[in-house]
């Protein structure tokens, strides 16, 4: 089955700096790659997603890139703010009959004022 | 439109007790799933359903049962609780299985003593 690896597990940046979180996946049939943000004590919420027919997607300060050949995708946050502090999860979904979302183990991002 | 509703929010069980975590969605989503979240382990898939009357196992199904008698409801049953089942449980729904956003419930924090 699908396996998703996520790095780093923790990331600390100064306010205004950029943050990059990287994920790799194992199943070449995966075709949907969402990123979720989870604030302390809250539910995960989608912040951006990308499909396998697209190499990059941007939404204001957030961007995701996908390299299908290398089977890895990354989340880029520019001009970080203290409210970006949270745990971020990447996930991959296969094109098969199940289409289950398999998650990475998460990255705890801390943005210091 | 309430989205995905989970009950209860908190629960303490004694080893060997049984209980059911409730999950309901009002978005007419076909796909529903249960995840458990443990520190440093990310979100791991327990069971999922691609429609009423259809359920299947995820990554960590042992000790849990599910059923899907209606499109709206997807309860998770612990038949004989064990301390290893102490975790935060999230129910999620998606419009269908292929490349769509997962909407999470608010979570249930379960402690087994």
mmCIF file of N, CA, C and O in Angstrom, chain A residues 32-34 36 91-94 98-103, chain B residues 31 35 43 45 59 94 100-102 104:
data_model
loop_
_atom_site.group_PDB
_atom_site.id
_atom_site.type_symbol
_atom_site.label_atom_id
_atom_site.label_comp_id
_atom_site.label_asym_id
_atom_site.label_seq_id
_atom_site.Cartn_x
_atom_site.Cartn_y
_atom_site.Cartn_z
ATOM 1 N N UNK A 32 -3.449 12.494 -6.057
ATOM 2 C CA UNK A 32 -4.024 13.634 -5.346
ATOM 3 C C UNK A 32 -3.222 13.837 -4.077
ATOM 4 O O UNK A 32 -3.018 12.884 -3.305
ATOM 5 N N UNK A 33 -2.779 15.100 -3.848
ATOM 6 C CA UNK A 33 -1.846 15.374 -2.753
ATOM 7 C C UNK A 33 -2.287 16.625 -1.991
ATOM 8 O O UNK A 33 -1.961 17.748 -2.367
ATOM 9 N N UNK A 34 -3.030 16.434 -0.910
ATOM 10 C CA UNK A 34 -3.482 17.587 -0.114
ATOM 11 C C UNK A 34 -2.543 17.870 1.048
ATOM 12 O O UNK A 34 -1.791 16.997 1.494
ATOM 13 N N UNK A 36 -2.791 19.558 5.009
ATOM 14 C CA UNK A 36 -3.704 19.958 6.064
ATOM 15 C C UNK A 36 -2.943 20.673 7.168
ATOM 16 O O UNK A 36 -1.803 20.326 7.477
ATOM 17 N N UNK A 91 -0.534 14.383 2.575
ATOM 18 C CA UNK A 91 -1.244 13.127 2.341
ATOM 19 C C UNK A 91 -1.196 12.800 0.863
ATOM 20 O O UNK A 91 -0.961 13.674 0.018
ATOM 21 N N UNK A 92 -1.410 11.534 0.565
ATOM 22 C CA UNK A 92 -1.480 11.076 -0.817
ATOM 23 C C UNK A 92 -2.680 10.161 -0.963
ATOM 24 O O UNK A 92 -3.028 9.412 -0.037
ATOM 25 N N UNK A 93 -3.290 10.231 -2.123
ATOM 26 C CA UNK A 93 -4.477 9.428 -2.401
ATOM 27 C C UNK A 93 -4.275 8.701 -3.714
ATOM 28 O O UNK A 93 -3.829 9.300 -4.694
ATOM 29 N N UNK A 94 -4.594 7.419 -3.704
ATOM 30 C CA UNK A 94 -4.397 6.637 -4.904
ATOM 31 C C UNK A 94 -5.583 6.767 -5.844
ATOM 32 O O UNK A 94 -6.676 7.171 -5.449
ATOM 33 N N UNK A 98 -10.061 2.276 -3.773
ATOM 34 C CA UNK A 98 -10.259 2.803 -2.439
ATOM 35 C C UNK A 98 -10.097 4.320 -2.385
ATOM 36 O O UNK A 98 -10.888 5.011 -1.766
ATOM 37 N N UNK A 99 -9.057 4.813 -3.021
ATOM 38 C CA UNK A 99 -8.813 6.252 -2.986
ATOM 39 C C UNK A 99 -8.562 6.780 -1.609
ATOM 40 O O UNK A 99 -8.793 7.953 -1.328
ATOM 41 N N UNK A 100 -8.037 5.937 -0.685
ATOM 42 C CA UNK A 100 -7.827 6.368 0.683
ATOM 43 C C UNK A 100 -6.755 7.442 0.776
ATOM 44 O O UNK A 100 -5.764 7.413 0.058
ATOM 45 N N UNK A 101 -6.960 8.361 1.702
ATOM 46 C CA UNK A 101 -5.950 9.359 2.011
ATOM 47 C C UNK A 101 -4.997 8.778 3.045
ATOM 48 O O UNK A 101 -5.416 8.423 4.152
ATOM 49 N N UNK A 102 -3.714 8.674 2.694
ATOM 50 C CA UNK A 102 -2.681 8.210 3.613
ATOM 51 C C UNK A 102 -1.829 9.416 3.987
ATOM 52 O O UNK A 102 -1.315 10.116 3.109
ATOM 53 N N UNK A 103 -1.656 9.621 5.298
ATOM 54 C CA UNK A 103 -1.010 10.826 5.798
ATOM 55 C C UNK A 103 0.439 10.591 6.201
ATOM 56 O O UNK A 103 0.810 9.492 6.630
ATOM 57 N N UNK B 31 -18.105 8.880 0.747
ATOM 58 C CA UNK B 31 -16.926 8.281 1.372
ATOM 59 C C UNK B 31 -16.769 8.794 2.806
ATOM 60 O O UNK B 31 -16.754 9.998 3.039
ATOM 61 N N UNK B 35 -9.969 7.878 11.491
ATOM 62 C CA UNK B 35 -8.534 7.927 11.729
ATOM 63 C C UNK B 35 -8.283 8.003 13.234
ATOM 64 O O UNK B 35 -9.101 8.523 13.992
ATOM 65 N N UNK B 43 -1.869 10.721 11.240
ATOM 66 C CA UNK B 43 -3.249 10.223 11.179
ATOM 67 C C UNK B 43 -3.218 8.866 10.500
ATOM 68 O O UNK B 43 -2.804 8.736 9.344
ATOM 69 N N UNK B 45 -5.313 5.466 9.239
ATOM 70 C CA UNK B 45 -6.647 5.053 8.813
ATOM 71 C C UNK B 45 -7.066 3.758 9.506
ATOM 72 O O UNK B 45 -6.350 2.747 9.440
ATOM 73 N N UNK B 59 -5.393 0.917 7.754
ATOM 74 C CA UNK B 59 -4.049 0.517 8.185
ATOM 75 C C UNK B 59 -4.038 -0.152 9.555
ATOM 76 O O UNK B 59 -3.230 -1.054 9.809
ATOM 77 N N UNK B 94 -15.786 12.588 2.537
ATOM 78 C CA UNK B 94 -15.393 13.159 1.243
ATOM 79 C C UNK B 94 -16.525 12.938 0.262
ATOM 80 O O UNK B 94 -17.238 11.936 0.365
ATOM 81 N N UNK B 100 -10.626 14.224 -3.725
ATOM 82 C CA UNK B 100 -11.470 15.268 -3.164
ATOM 83 C C UNK B 100 -11.086 15.553 -1.716
ATOM 84 O O UNK B 100 -10.543 14.697 -1.027
ATOM 85 N N UNK B 101 -11.425 16.756 -1.281
ATOM 86 C CA UNK B 101 -11.092 17.211 0.064
ATOM 87 C C UNK B 101 -11.803 16.370 1.109
ATOM 88 O O UNK B 101 -12.976 16.035 0.972
ATOM 89 N N UNK B 102 -11.078 16.031 2.172
ATOM 90 C CA UNK B 102 -11.671 15.368 3.329
ATOM 91 C C UNK B 102 -12.060 16.412 4.364
ATOM 92 O O UNK B 102 -11.277 17.298 4.687
ATOM 93 N N UNK B 104 -13.129 16.965 8.243
ATOM 94 C CA UNK B 104 -12.979 16.246 9.503
ATOM 95 C C UNK B 104 -13.996 16.713 10.540
ATOM 96 O O UNK B 104 -14.384 17.885 10.574
#
